[in-house]
Structure formats: C-alpha cells, structure tokens
Amino acid sequence: MTIRPERSAPTQVGRYALMTRLGEGGMGIVHLAQGPDGQRVALKVLRPQVVGDQEARQRLAREVGSLTRVRSPWVAEMLDADPWADVPYVVTRYVPGLSLHDHVAAEGPIAGRDLHWLAGCLAEGLAAVHAAGVLHRDVKPGNVLMEGRTPILIDFGLARVAEDVRLTQTGWLLGTPGYLAPEILYGDEATPAADVHAWAATVAYAASGRPPYGRGPAMAVMDRTRRGQHDLSGIESPLAEVLTAALDPEPLERPLLEELLAWLRPLSTRPDLPGVPPPGALFSSASTQDDDFTLPLALAGQAGASAEPGPPTPPTVPETAVPGTRALPEDAAPPYAPPPAPVVPLRAVPPVPVVPAGPPPAGAAAPVAPADAMTRMEEEFDRAWDPEHPFAAPARPPLAERVRRWGAVGLGALGLGAGFAAAPWLATAVVVLAVWLLRAGSLAASAVAARRTVRGARWYDGLRWLTTSPWHLIRAVTGTVVLVSWSAGLGLAAGLLGYALQLDVPRTLLACGTTLGLALWSGPGSTRFRLPVSRVLDPVVRRPVPWLLTCAVLLAVAGGLGALAAGNGVAWTPWSGGPFGL
C-alpha cells in the first residue's frame, strides 16, 4: 500500500483518498480522507523520515492495539489500521469541530450545564479507556475535539497498554507540562490517577479559559504542578472543590474516576440517576497496596463474575489491582459500559526492545536536559510574560494606553534627537552606555527571576544579582553592538535624507537622533533594552495625568536641548569639529 499521486484523483493511502491535512504530531500526520464508501475519516500516517524505523512502526502498532479496545461515544474510535504496510496508517472517526483549546479561545470559558456536560462526557470517555486496560497519558485541551457541545477524546499517540513494561524510558518526559500529574514529573509510573489529574486540569481550563498551573517556562509550570500551586479562581462550587481534590499532588488523595462519575452522571450524561454529594463528602480515603498496574482493567473484575446469562455488567476493579485506587461503596453508580464491538485483526508484533535513538521527531517529547534548563528558561523570559503573575494571560493593553505609550516613546526619541543636535559625540556615548547597562541588568534580573520561579525567593537574590552582573555585562556586549549598529544605520539614512533636502546641520542631527531613538525601541534585540524602560513607563501611561506630566518633562528637555543647539551651535566635544567638515 503505497502513496501514489494520480492526475485525476487525490493522493491515495490504501483504500482511502486523502483530501486535506488536519494536523500533525510527534510521529504522524493526520489527514481528512474519504473511504471507498464515501465516509469521511481521519487518517494518520507515519512521517516519511521514520517509515523505515522498526521502533516507530512498533509504537504505531501498540497505538493500534490500544485503540482497538476503546469503544465509547466520547472517544474517536478506530475504524481501520495497517501498521506494517509500506505506508503504515491508522483510520479513526472524523470529528468535525475545533479543539477545546481553540473553542475556549474563540468562544470564552464554558459555564453552567454545558460545563457539567463537558466534564461528564470527558470522564465517561476516560472510563471507557480505562475499562480497556489503557491509559491515555496525554489528556489536554488540544486532544479534545468539540462536536457541537460534546467533547470527544482523540490522539492516543501517547496511550499505552498498561501491561507493556517495555515502554519505560528513563529520562524521557511523555506528555504536556501543565497537564501531567506530579508523580509523572517525579519519574513514577502512570496510573489511572494521572489521567484523573489531567482530566481536572482540562476541565479547569474549559471553566476558566486559562491553564490551571499558569503560563511561562515549562520548568516553572512543572514546578508549580509538583507543588500543587494551581489557580481555580472564578470556578463555581462545588466543581471547584472537586477539581481541587482531583489536582491533589498526592495521587492517593485524588478521587477515583468512578467517584467523579457517580457525582457527574446525574448532572450530565445520566440525568435519571439520583444526585450524590461531590467526591470527598461521600467517600473516605483508604490505604492501598503497591501492586503494579499490570492487568487490563477490563479483566480485573472477571474473577468474580457470574457465569449465568444476563445483561452485561460493568467490570469492577479490586482494591489491590491498581495503585492509587480504592473500593467503591455498593451504592456507587457503575461506570459506563458500552456494548462490545468487533476488534480489527492486527498482525503479530515481534518483540523489539525500545531504545531511544537520535533526537525525537518534531512535536514529540524531548529528554529532560537539566544542564541547559536554566539557559532555556532565561531565553523564555525574553518574552512579554510577567513572572510575578504567572497565571495571568498576557493581555494586550487598550488602544488609548498604547497611543499614550507611543506618544511618550516618540517624545523620548525627540529628546534624544535634540541631544544629538546639541552634542552628537556625547549623546552617542550616553546611548551606547545606557543600552549596554540596561541589557546587562535585564539579563541579570531575568536569571534571578527564573531561579525564583523554580525554587522561590531567597534572601541572597540581591547579592546574586550583584555578583553575576559582571558576567552579564560580557553577555550584553554582542546584543548591544547589534542593536546600536542597526539603529545607527537607520539614523545615518535619516541624516542622508536631511542632507539631500538641504537641511542645516542641527536639523539633520535632530533627524538622525530621533530616528536612532525609535530604532532602539523596536530594533533586533531591543527586548532587553525595552523591558527595563517599560517597568518605569508602563505605570505612567496607564493614567492620563501622570502621562501628561511625563510628556511635559520630555518636551521641556527636548526644547531646552534644541534651544541650546540653536543658540550655541553644535558642540562636537571632545573634538573641535565634526566629520566630513561639518
């Protein structure tokens, strides 16, 4: 089964015609395709660069093995697969709709009955996944598609058959920071409690419109996850209390998925059931065994099942079958039990040991590298993210505030131009020195802020800032040279334009300096220069009165320097004359 282009038909993969690309992940590309019966499906093919990789094919085969056992109206079930074809592929039900992440970004947070419906459907989907002996491992808003108002779980690329111990890879982080459970970050084996944690984080995002553990560097988000520092403000009770319990850093303290379903079903998928108190009020915690999760959950309750014919009953899980679980009361609502479905026959998979070779494909999880973690964090701090408010999404200021900001920046550039008209060489020295020092201070402050985000504030942070400043002065040299050179080039171009217009020397220098100031604010590498200035400028431009006073001061400085240049002429100190005979 090869991919072959045809002049009069779309590209084919097996029996399916590819129509358009829907997205891509770490190991495959997902296409909207059409089957021979005309049904539209989602078809995932292995990336071309890893088609010949046996380990990648085995990973896809294990994914297929997981999907064949998952049947639920809240899960995008598998329809067809051939992991060992020339172009291996998996076909699942096509879900037309935005992801939960994009839906919330476009429509805003979900509330009321719709929120309970979403939480209940996601829990039902996870229950079906766990009943098949599978862990999803990557529940997040990007892996939930909204079919109308109903969420559908997708992308089992990280799902694993629970008994497949060959998949353990020390040093590899599989999943998405902010939705991974704390025990996974510590290197422990995943259990159903990890999916409960991811479910709660996903529902919290849907209810609030923001990640529960905030934004920022990945290591900072993971540290807040380990500490249990989540933000659920704005979420109504009792859902907020339920999510708080499900986000507990200790997996044994989280409610069971069955406990969540017992509370959610009367509010969502089973309104005919009587309501029960939320988890935590009805159930009491109990200690559990440390047995490994080695048997599929679907088989765990068959030992006590009756052989007499009758309606199918949902499987039960013994207290010792799964770590982090507890036995349910007899009156607890049973988990969802969909009717059995035929399983797609698969080819036998030869056992091949899993050995990570080479860098992971784009979009896949990468090995943790603590050695350069701090460097990556400092680079991420260059972005407009406030480390003191990690849970707040970066919001764009109002139009009036932006206009005031640019007005103040323009007057500052005008003052710099007046300084160039009065004393060009002195103004150049002041500009270079100011850019260099501000960039070095910004680098040192970002390093301290990154460390504070990871391990909290320390009394010696100020001393660390002072002692590391010489190193950051060296680091700031390259960026200073690039920014000043680029800005000076634009200033020189403005000066040549003034010369072409036959302006006098002070006006030409005024144009040069003003252009240089604007270029410094927006040129390459200007973030390190702009952030320290913004810490002073932003509080001023938020209110009209302080902004007017600041503009008056800047205008007075520009006027004074301009008057000095007009009265005494251009001072070329420390030289007696200017270049080119000026």
Coordinates of C-alpha atoms in Angstrom, one line a residue:
M1 CA 0.0 0.0 0.0
T2 CA 1.9 3.0 -1.2
I3 CA 1.2 6.6 -1.6
R4 CA 0.8 7.4 -5.3
P5 CA -0.2 10.7 -6.9
E6 CA -2.8 10.5 -9.6
R7 CA -3.6 13.1 -12.2
S8 CA -7.4 12.9 -11.8
A9 CA -7.8 11.7 -8.2
P10 CA -6.4 12.8 -4.8
T11 CA -3.4 11.0 -3.3
Q12 CA -4.3 7.5 -2.1
V13 CA -3.3 5.7 1.1
G14 CA -4.5 2.1 0.8
R15 CA -8.3 2.4 0.1
Y16 CA -8.5 6.0 1.3
A17 CA -8.3 9.2 -0.7
L18 CA -6.5 12.0 1.1
M19 CA -8.4 15.3 1.0
T20 CA -6.5 17.8 3.2
R21 CA -4.2 17.9 6.1
L22 CA -5.8 18.3 9.5
G23 CA -2.7 18.4 11.7
E24 CA 0.4 16.6 12.8
G25 CA 2.0 15.2 15.9
G26 CA 5.3 13.7 17.0
M27 CA 5.2 10.6 14.9
G28 CA 2.5 11.1 12.3
I29 CA 0.5 13.4 10.1
V30 CA -3.3 13.4 10.2
H31 CA -5.3 13.9 7.0
L32 CA -9.0 14.2 6.3
A33 CA -9.6 11.3 4.0
Q34 CA -12.5 9.6 2.2
G35 CA -13.1 5.8 2.3
P36 CA -14.5 3.7 -0.6
D37 CA -18.0 4.1 0.8
G38 CA -17.7 7.9 0.8
Q39 CA -17.4 8.2 4.5
R40 CA -15.0 10.9 5.8
V41 CA -12.4 9.7 8.2
A42 CA -9.3 11.0 10.0
L43 CA -6.3 9.1 8.6
K44 CA -2.9 9.2 10.4
V45 CA 0.2 8.1 8.5
L46 CA 3.7 7.7 9.8
R47 CA 6.2 10.5 9.0
P48 CA 8.2 9.7 5.8
Q49 CA 11.5 10.1 7.6
V50 CA 10.7 7.4 10.1
V51 CA 8.8 4.9 7.9
G52 CA 11.8 2.6 7.9
D53 CA 12.2 2.8 11.7
Q54 CA 11.1 -0.5 13.2
E55 CA 10.7 1.0 16.6
A56 CA 8.4 3.8 15.2
R57 CA 6.3 1.1 13.5
Q58 CA 6.0 -0.8 16.7
R59 CA 4.9 2.3 18.6
L60 CA 2.2 2.7 16.0
A61 CA 1.2 -0.9 16.3
R62 CA 0.9 -0.5 20.1
E63 CA -1.2 2.5 19.5
V64 CA -3.5 0.5 17.2
G65 CA -3.6 -2.3 19.9
S66 CA -4.8 0.3 22.4
L67 CA -7.4 1.8 20.1
T68 CA -9.0 -1.4 19.2
R69 CA -10.1 -2.0 22.8
V70 CA -11.5 1.5 23.3
R71 CA -15.2 1.9 22.3
S72 CA -17.2 4.9 23.5
P73 CA -19.4 7.6 22.0
W74 CA -17.0 10.1 23.7
V75 CA -13.8 8.7 22.1
A76 CA -12.8 8.9 18.4
E77 CA -12.8 5.1 17.8
M78 CA -10.5 3.4 15.4
L79 CA -12.1 2.2 12.1
D80 CA -9.1 0.6 10.2
A81 CA -5.3 0.2 10.5
D82 CA -2.3 -1.4 8.9
P83 CA 0.8 -0.7 10.9
W84 CA 3.0 -2.8 8.7
A85 CA 2.1 -1.5 5.3
D86 CA 4.6 0.3 3.0
V87 CA 3.0 3.4 4.4
P88 CA 1.5 2.5 7.8
Y89 CA -1.7 4.2 8.8
V90 CA -4.5 4.4 11.3
V91 CA -8.0 5.4 10.5
T92 CA -10.3 6.9 13.2
R93 CA -13.7 8.6 13.2
Y94 CA -13.5 12.1 11.9
V95 CA -14.8 14.7 14.4
P96 CA -15.7 18.0 12.7
G97 CA -15.0 20.7 15.2
L98 CA -12.5 22.9 17.0
S99 CA -10.3 21.6 19.7
L100 CA -11.3 22.5 23.2
H101 CA -8.3 24.9 23.4
D102 CA -9.4 26.7 20.2
H103 CA -13.0 26.6 21.2
V104 CA -12.4 28.3 24.6
A105 CA -10.0 30.8 22.9
A106 CA -12.7 31.8 20.4
E107 CA -15.9 31.5 22.5
G108 CA -14.7 32.0 26.0
P109 CA -14.9 29.8 29.1
I110 CA -17.7 27.2 29.4
A111 CA -20.1 27.5 32.3
G112 CA -23.3 26.1 33.8
R113 CA -24.9 23.0 32.4
D114 CA -22.5 23.0 29.4
L115 CA -19.5 22.7 31.8
H116 CA -21.0 19.8 33.7
W117 CA -21.8 18.1 30.4
L118 CA -18.3 18.6 29.2
A119 CA -16.8 17.3 32.5
G120 CA -19.2 14.3 32.5
C121 CA -18.5 13.3 28.9
L122 CA -14.7 13.5 29.3
A123 CA -15.0 11.4 32.4
E124 CA -17.1 8.8 30.5
G125 CA -14.6 8.7 27.8
L126 CA -11.7 8.1 30.2
A127 CA -13.8 5.4 31.9
A128 CA -14.1 3.6 28.6
V129 CA -10.4 4.0 28.1
H130 CA -9.5 2.6 31.5
A131 CA -12.1 -0.3 31.1
A132 CA -10.0 -1.4 28.1
G133 CA -6.9 -1.5 30.2
V134 CA -5.4 1.6 28.6
L135 CA -4.1 4.9 30.0
H136 CA -4.5 7.9 27.7
R137 CA -1.5 9.8 29.3
D138 CA -2.0 13.0 27.3
V139 CA -5.4 14.4 28.2
K140 CA -5.3 18.1 27.5
P141 CA -7.5 20.7 25.7
G142 CA -5.6 20.1 22.4
N143 CA -6.6 16.5 22.5
V144 CA -10.3 17.2 23.0
L145 CA -12.4 18.0 19.9
M146 CA -15.8 19.7 20.3
E147 CA -18.5 18.0 18.3
G148 CA -21.1 20.7 18.9
R149 CA -21.2 20.9 22.6
T150 CA -19.9 17.4 23.2
P151 CA -16.3 16.7 23.8
I152 CA -14.6 13.8 22.0
L153 CA -11.2 12.4 23.2
I154 CA -8.7 12.0 20.4
D155 CA -5.0 11.2 19.9
F156 CA -3.9 8.1 21.7
G157 CA -0.4 8.5 20.3
L158 CA 0.8 8.5 24.0
A159 CA -1.7 6.0 25.2
R160 CA -0.1 2.8 26.4
V161 CA -1.3 -0.7 27.1
A162 CA -1.0 -0.9 30.9
E163 CA 0.9 -4.1 31.0
D164 CA 3.5 -3.1 28.4
V165 CA 6.5 -2.5 30.7
R166 CA 8.9 -2.2 27.8
L167 CA 7.9 1.4 27.2
T168 CA 9.6 2.7 30.3
Q169 CA 12.4 5.1 29.2
T170 CA 14.3 6.8 32.0
G171 CA 14.9 10.5 31.3
W172 CA 12.1 10.9 28.8
L173 CA 9.1 13.1 29.5
L174 CA 5.9 11.9 27.7
G175 CA 3.1 14.4 27.9
T176 CA 2.4 18.1 28.1
P177 CA 3.6 20.3 31.1
G178 CA 0.6 21.8 32.9
Y179 CA -1.5 18.7 32.4
L180 CA 1.0 16.0 33.5
A181 CA 0.4 14.7 37.0
P182 CA 3.1 15.5 39.6
E183 CA 4.1 11.8 40.1
I184 CA 4.9 11.6 36.3
L185 CA 7.2 14.6 36.7
Y186 CA 9.0 12.7 39.5
G187 CA 9.5 9.7 37.3
D188 CA 6.9 7.4 38.7
E189 CA 4.8 5.1 36.7
A190 CA 1.5 6.4 35.4
T191 CA -1.8 5.1 36.9
P192 CA -5.4 6.0 36.4
A193 CA -5.0 8.7 39.0
A194 CA -2.7 10.5 36.5
D195 CA -5.5 10.6 33.9
V196 CA -7.8 11.9 36.7
H197 CA -5.3 14.8 37.3
A198 CA -5.2 15.6 33.6
W199 CA -9.0 15.5 33.4
A200 CA -9.3 18.0 36.2
A201 CA -6.7 20.3 34.6
T202 CA -8.5 20.1 31.3
V203 CA -11.9 20.9 32.8
A204 CA -10.3 23.7 34.8
Y205 CA -9.0 25.2 31.5
A206 CA -12.5 24.9 30.0
A207 CA -14.1 26.6 33.0
S208 CA -11.6 29.5 33.4
G209 CA -10.1 30.0 30.0
R210 CA -6.5 29.7 31.4
P211 CA -4.2 26.8 32.3
P212 CA -4.6 25.9 36.0
Y213 CA -0.8 25.9 36.6
G214 CA -0.2 29.2 34.7
R215 CA 1.9 30.0 31.7
G216 CA 5.6 30.7 31.3
P217 CA 8.7 28.5 31.1
A218 CA 8.0 24.8 31.0
M219 CA 10.2 24.1 34.1
A220 CA 8.3 26.8 36.1
V221 CA 4.9 25.2 35.1
M222 CA 6.2 21.8 36.1
D223 CA 7.5 23.1 39.4
R224 CA 4.1 24.7 40.3
T225 CA 2.5 21.3 39.3
R226 CA 4.7 19.4 41.7
R227 CA 3.9 21.9 44.5
G228 CA 0.2 21.8 43.8
Q229 CA 0.1 25.6 43.1
H230 CA -3.0 25.7 40.8
D231 CA -5.3 28.6 40.2
L232 CA -9.1 27.8 40.1
S233 CA -10.4 31.2 40.9
G234 CA -13.7 32.0 39.1
I235 CA -14.9 28.4 39.0
E236 CA -18.1 27.9 40.9
S237 CA -18.7 25.5 43.7
P238 CA -18.9 22.6 44.1
L239 CA -17.0 21.9 40.9
A240 CA -14.1 24.0 42.2
E241 CA -13.7 21.8 45.2
V242 CA -14.0 18.6 43.1
L243 CA -11.2 19.9 40.8
T244 CA -9.1 20.8 43.8
A245 CA -9.3 17.3 45.1
A246 CA -8.6 15.8 41.6
L247 CA -5.5 18.1 41.3
D248 CA -4.0 16.9 44.6
P249 CA -0.3 16.4 44.3
E250 CA -0.6 13.1 46.1
P251 CA -2.3 10.5 43.8
L252 CA -3.7 8.5 46.7
E253 CA -5.7 11.6 47.8
R254 CA -7.4 12.1 44.5
P255 CA -11.0 10.8 44.0
L256 CA -11.4 7.8 41.8
L257 CA -12.8 8.2 38.3
E258 CA -15.8 6.2 39.4
E259 CA -16.4 8.6 42.3
L260 CA -16.3 11.5 39.9
L261 CA -18.8 9.7 37.6
A262 CA -21.1 9.0 40.4
W263 CA -21.4 12.7 41.1
L264 CA -21.3 13.9 37.4
R265 CA -23.7 11.5 35.8
P266 CA -26.9 13.0 37.4
L267 CA -25.6 16.4 36.2
S268 CA -24.7 15.4 32.7
T269 CA -24.9 12.0 30.9
R270 CA -27.4 10.3 33.2
P271 CA -29.9 12.8 34.5
D272 CA -32.3 9.9 35.5
L273 CA -29.9 8.9 38.3
P274 CA -30.3 10.4 41.8
G275 CA -27.8 13.1 42.8
V276 CA -25.0 12.3 45.2
P277 CA -22.6 14.5 47.2
P278 CA -19.4 15.5 45.4
P279 CA -16.3 13.4 45.9
G280 CA -14.8 13.9 49.3
A281 CA -18.1 14.2 51.2
L282 CA -19.4 10.7 50.3
F283 CA -16.2 8.7 50.1
S284 CA -13.5 8.3 52.7
S285 CA -9.9 7.7 51.7
A286 CA -8.2 4.4 52.4
S287 CA -4.8 3.0 52.1
T288 CA -3.9 0.8 49.1
Q289 CA -1.4 -1.8 48.1
D290 CA 1.7 -1.0 46.0
D291 CA 0.9 -3.6 43.3
D292 CA 2.0 -2.7 39.8
F293 CA -0.7 -1.9 37.2
T294 CA -0.1 -5.0 35.1
L295 CA -3.6 -6.2 34.1
P296 CA -6.1 -4.5 31.8
L297 CA -8.9 -3.0 33.8
A298 CA -11.4 -4.9 31.6
L299 CA -10.2 -8.2 33.0
A300 CA -9.8 -7.2 36.6
G301 CA -13.3 -7.9 37.6
Q302 CA -14.0 -11.1 35.7
A303 CA -12.8 -13.4 38.5
G304 CA -16.0 -12.8 40.5
A305 CA -18.3 -12.5 37.5
S306 CA -21.2 -15.0 37.4
A307 CA -21.4 -17.5 34.5
E308 CA -25.2 -17.2 34.3
P309 CA -26.6 -15.4 31.3
G310 CA -28.0 -12.0 31.8
P311 CA -27.4 -8.3 31.0
P312 CA -23.8 -7.3 30.9
T313 CA -22.5 -5.6 34.0
P314 CA -19.6 -3.2 34.1
P315 CA -16.3 -4.6 35.3
T316 CA -15.2 -3.9 38.9
V317 CA -11.7 -3.2 40.0
P318 CA -10.3 -4.8 43.2
E319 CA -8.7 -2.5 45.7
T320 CA -5.3 -4.1 45.1
A321 CA -5.5 -4.2 41.3
V322 CA -4.4 -0.6 40.6
P323 CA -2.2 1.7 42.8
G324 CA -3.9 4.8 43.9
T325 CA -7.4 3.4 43.9
R326 CA -10.0 2.4 46.5
A327 CA -13.0 0.1 46.6
L328 CA -16.3 1.8 45.9
P329 CA -19.4 1.7 48.1
E330 CA -22.0 -0.8 47.0
D331 CA -24.5 2.0 46.1
A332 CA -22.0 3.9 43.8
A333 CA -23.1 4.3 40.2
P334 CA -21.4 1.8 37.8
P335 CA -19.1 3.1 35.1
Y336 CA -20.2 3.4 31.6
A337 CA -20.3 0.1 29.8
P338 CA -20.8 0.4 26.0
P339 CA -21.8 -2.7 24.0
P340 CA -18.9 -4.9 22.7
A341 CA -17.6 -4.1 19.3
P342 CA -15.6 -6.2 16.9
V343 CA -11.9 -5.8 17.1
V344 CA -9.8 -5.1 14.0
P345 CA -7.4 -8.0 13.4
L346 CA -3.8 -7.0 13.6
R347 CA -0.6 -8.6 12.5
A348 CA 1.7 -10.0 15.2
V349 CA 4.2 -7.6 16.6
P350 CA 7.7 -9.1 17.1
P351 CA 9.2 -8.1 20.4
V352 CA 11.9 -5.4 19.9
P353 CA 13.5 -3.6 22.8
V354 CA 12.7 0.1 22.9
V355 CA 15.9 2.1 22.7
P356 CA 15.7 5.9 22.1
A357 CA 17.9 6.7 19.1
G358 CA 18.6 10.2 17.9
P359 CA 16.6 13.3 18.6
P360 CA 12.8 12.9 18.9
P361 CA 10.7 14.0 15.9
A362 CA 9.1 17.4 15.8
G363 CA 6.3 17.8 18.3
A364 CA 7.4 14.8 20.4
A365 CA 8.5 14.9 24.0
A366 CA 12.2 15.6 24.4
P367 CA 14.6 14.2 27.0
V368 CA 15.0 16.3 30.1
A369 CA 18.3 18.2 30.0
P370 CA 18.9 19.8 33.3
A371 CA 22.3 21.2 32.3
D372 CA 20.9 23.8 29.9
A373 CA 17.5 24.1 31.5
M374 CA 18.3 27.5 33.1
T375 CA 19.5 28.9 29.8
R376 CA 16.3 27.9 28.1
M377 CA 14.3 29.5 30.9
E378 CA 16.2 32.8 30.6
E379 CA 15.5 32.8 26.9
E380 CA 11.8 32.3 27.5
F381 CA 11.8 35.2 30.0
D382 CA 12.7 37.5 27.0
R383 CA 9.0 37.2 26.0
A384 CA 6.4 39.5 27.4
W385 CA 5.5 37.3 30.4
D386 CA 5.3 38.6 33.9
P387 CA 6.9 36.1 36.3
E388 CA 5.1 37.8 39.2
H389 CA 1.7 36.9 37.7
P390 CA 2.2 33.5 36.1
F391 CA -1.5 32.6 36.0
A392 CA -2.5 35.8 34.0
A393 CA -2.7 35.5 30.3
P394 CA -0.7 38.3 28.6
A395 CA -3.4 40.7 27.6
R396 CA -3.0 43.5 25.0
P397 CA -3.3 46.9 26.5
P398 CA -6.2 49.1 25.5
L399 CA -5.8 51.3 22.4
A400 CA -5.7 54.5 24.5
E401 CA -2.9 53.2 26.6
R402 CA -0.9 52.1 23.5
V403 CA -1.3 55.5 22.0
R404 CA 0.0 57.1 25.1
R405 CA 2.9 54.7 25.2
W406 CA 4.0 55.5 21.7
G407 CA 3.5 59.2 22.4
A408 CA 5.9 59.1 25.3
V409 CA 8.3 57.0 23.3
G410 CA 8.1 59.5 20.4
L411 CA 8.9 62.4 22.8
G412 CA 11.8 60.5 24.3
A413 CA 13.2 59.9 20.8
L414 CA 12.7 63.6 20.0
G415 CA 14.6 64.5 23.2
L416 CA 17.4 62.1 22.1
G417 CA 17.4 63.8 18.7
A418 CA 17.7 67.2 20.4
G419 CA 20.6 65.9 22.4
F420 CA 22.3 64.8 19.2
A421 CA 21.8 68.3 17.7
A422 CA 23.4 69.8 20.8
A423 CA 26.3 67.4 21.4
P424 CA 26.5 64.4 18.9
W425 CA 29.5 62.6 20.4
L426 CA 28.4 62.9 24.0
A427 CA 24.9 61.7 23.0
T428 CA 26.4 58.7 21.2
A429 CA 28.4 57.8 24.2
V430 CA 25.4 58.1 26.5
V431 CA 23.3 55.9 24.2
V432 CA 25.8 53.1 23.9
L433 CA 26.5 53.1 27.6
A434 CA 22.7 53.1 28.5
V435 CA 21.8 50.3 26.1
W436 CA 24.7 48.2 27.4
L437 CA 23.9 48.7 31.1
L438 CA 20.2 48.2 30.6
R439 CA 20.7 45.0 28.6
A440 CA 23.1 43.6 31.2
G441 CA 20.8 44.5 34.1
S442 CA 17.9 42.9 32.3
L443 CA 19.8 39.6 31.7
A444 CA 20.8 39.5 35.4
A445 CA 17.3 40.2 36.6
S446 CA 15.8 37.6 34.3
A447 CA 18.3 35.0 35.7
V448 CA 17.3 35.8 39.2
A449 CA 13.5 35.8 38.3
A450 CA 13.9 32.4 36.6
R451 CA 15.5 30.9 39.7
R452 CA 12.8 32.4 41.9
T453 CA 10.1 30.9 39.8
V454 CA 11.7 27.4 40.2
R455 CA 12.8 27.4 43.9
G456 CA 11.2 30.6 45.4
A457 CA 12.7 33.8 46.6
R458 CA 15.9 33.7 48.7
W459 CA 17.4 36.4 50.9
Y460 CA 20.6 36.3 48.8
D461 CA 18.9 37.1 45.4
G462 CA 20.2 40.7 45.6
L463 CA 23.7 39.5 46.2
R464 CA 23.5 37.0 43.4
W465 CA 22.3 39.8 41.0
L466 CA 25.4 41.9 42.0
T467 CA 27.9 39.1 41.8
T468 CA 26.6 37.8 38.4
S469 CA 26.4 41.3 36.8
P470 CA 30.0 41.3 35.5
W471 CA 29.2 38.1 33.6
H472 CA 26.0 39.6 32.2
L473 CA 27.9 42.7 31.2
I474 CA 30.0 40.5 29.0
R475 CA 26.9 38.7 27.7
A476 CA 25.3 42.0 26.8
V477 CA 28.1 43.2 24.5
T478 CA 27.0 41.3 21.4
G479 CA 23.4 42.4 21.6
T480 CA 24.4 46.0 22.3
V481 CA 26.6 46.0 19.2
V482 CA 23.9 44.6 17.0
L483 CA 21.1 46.9 18.3
V484 CA 23.2 50.1 18.2
S485 CA 24.7 49.3 14.8
W486 CA 21.3 48.6 13.3
S487 CA 19.8 51.7 14.8
A488 CA 22.8 53.9 13.8
G489 CA 22.4 52.7 10.2
L490 CA 18.8 53.9 10.2
G491 CA 19.8 57.2 11.8
L492 CA 22.5 57.7 9.2
A493 CA 19.9 57.0 6.5
A494 CA 17.7 59.8 8.0
G495 CA 20.7 62.1 8.1
L496 CA 21.5 61.5 4.4
L497 CA 17.8 62.2 3.6
G498 CA 18.2 65.5 5.6
Y499 CA 21.3 66.4 3.7
A500 CA 19.5 65.7 0.4
L501 CA 16.8 68.1 1.5
Q502 CA 19.5 70.7 2.3
L503 CA 18.7 70.9 6.0
D504 CA 21.2 72.6 8.2
V505 CA 23.4 70.6 10.5
P506 CA 21.3 70.9 13.7
R507 CA 18.2 69.8 11.9
T508 CA 20.0 67.0 10.2
L509 CA 21.4 65.8 13.5
L510 CA 17.9 66.1 15.1
A511 CA 16.5 63.7 12.4
C512 CA 19.4 61.3 12.9
G513 CA 18.9 61.2 16.7
T514 CA 15.1 60.9 16.6
T515 CA 15.3 58.0 14.1
L516 CA 18.0 56.4 16.2
G517 CA 15.8 56.5 19.3
L518 CA 12.8 55.0 17.6
A519 CA 15.0 52.2 16.1
L520 CA 16.4 51.4 19.6
W521 CA 12.9 50.8 20.8
S522 CA 11.9 48.4 18.0
G523 CA 15.2 47.0 16.6
P524 CA 16.6 43.5 16.8
G525 CA 17.4 42.5 20.3
S526 CA 15.5 45.5 21.7
T527 CA 13.6 43.4 24.2
R528 CA 16.4 43.6 26.8
F529 CA 16.5 47.3 26.4
R530 CA 12.8 47.9 26.3
L531 CA 11.7 45.8 29.3
P532 CA 13.6 47.8 31.9
V533 CA 12.4 51.0 30.5
S534 CA 8.8 49.6 30.3
R535 CA 8.8 48.9 34.0
V536 CA 9.0 52.6 34.6
L537 CA 7.0 53.7 31.6
D538 CA 4.0 51.3 31.9
P539 CA 2.7 52.6 35.2
V540 CA 2.9 56.1 33.9
V541 CA 1.0 55.6 30.6
R542 CA -1.9 53.7 32.3
R543 CA -3.3 57.0 33.6
P544 CA -3.7 60.2 31.6
V545 CA -2.4 62.7 34.3
P546 CA 1.0 61.0 35.0
W547 CA 1.4 60.6 31.3
L548 CA 0.8 64.2 30.6
L549 CA 3.3 65.2 33.3
T550 CA 5.9 62.9 31.8
C551 CA 5.3 64.2 28.3
A552 CA 5.7 67.8 29.6
V553 CA 9.0 66.9 31.1
L554 CA 10.2 65.1 28.0
L555 CA 9.1 68.0 25.8
A556 CA 10.8 70.5 28.1
V557 CA 14.1 68.5 27.9
A558 CA 13.8 68.4 24.1
G559 CA 13.0 72.1 23.9
G560 CA 15.9 73.0 26.2
L561 CA 18.4 71.0 24.2
G562 CA 17.1 72.3 21.0
A563 CA 17.4 75.9 22.2
L564 CA 21.0 75.1 23.3
A565 CA 21.8 73.8 19.9
A566 CA 20.2 76.8 18.2
G567 CA 21.9 79.4 20.4
N568 CA 25.4 77.9 20.8
G569 CA 25.6 75.7 17.7
V570 CA 26.6 72.1 17.6
A571 CA 29.2 71.2 20.2
W572 CA 31.5 68.4 18.8
T573 CA 33.1 67.8 22.2
P574 CA 35.6 66.2 22.8
W575 CA 36.7 67.1 19.2
S576 CA 36.8 70.6 17.8
G577 CA 34.9 69.8 14.6
G578 CA 32.6 67.3 13.1
P579 CA 33.2 64.6 10.5
F580 CA 33.1 65.5 6.8
G581 CA 33.8 69.1 7.5
L582 CA 30.5 69.7 9.4

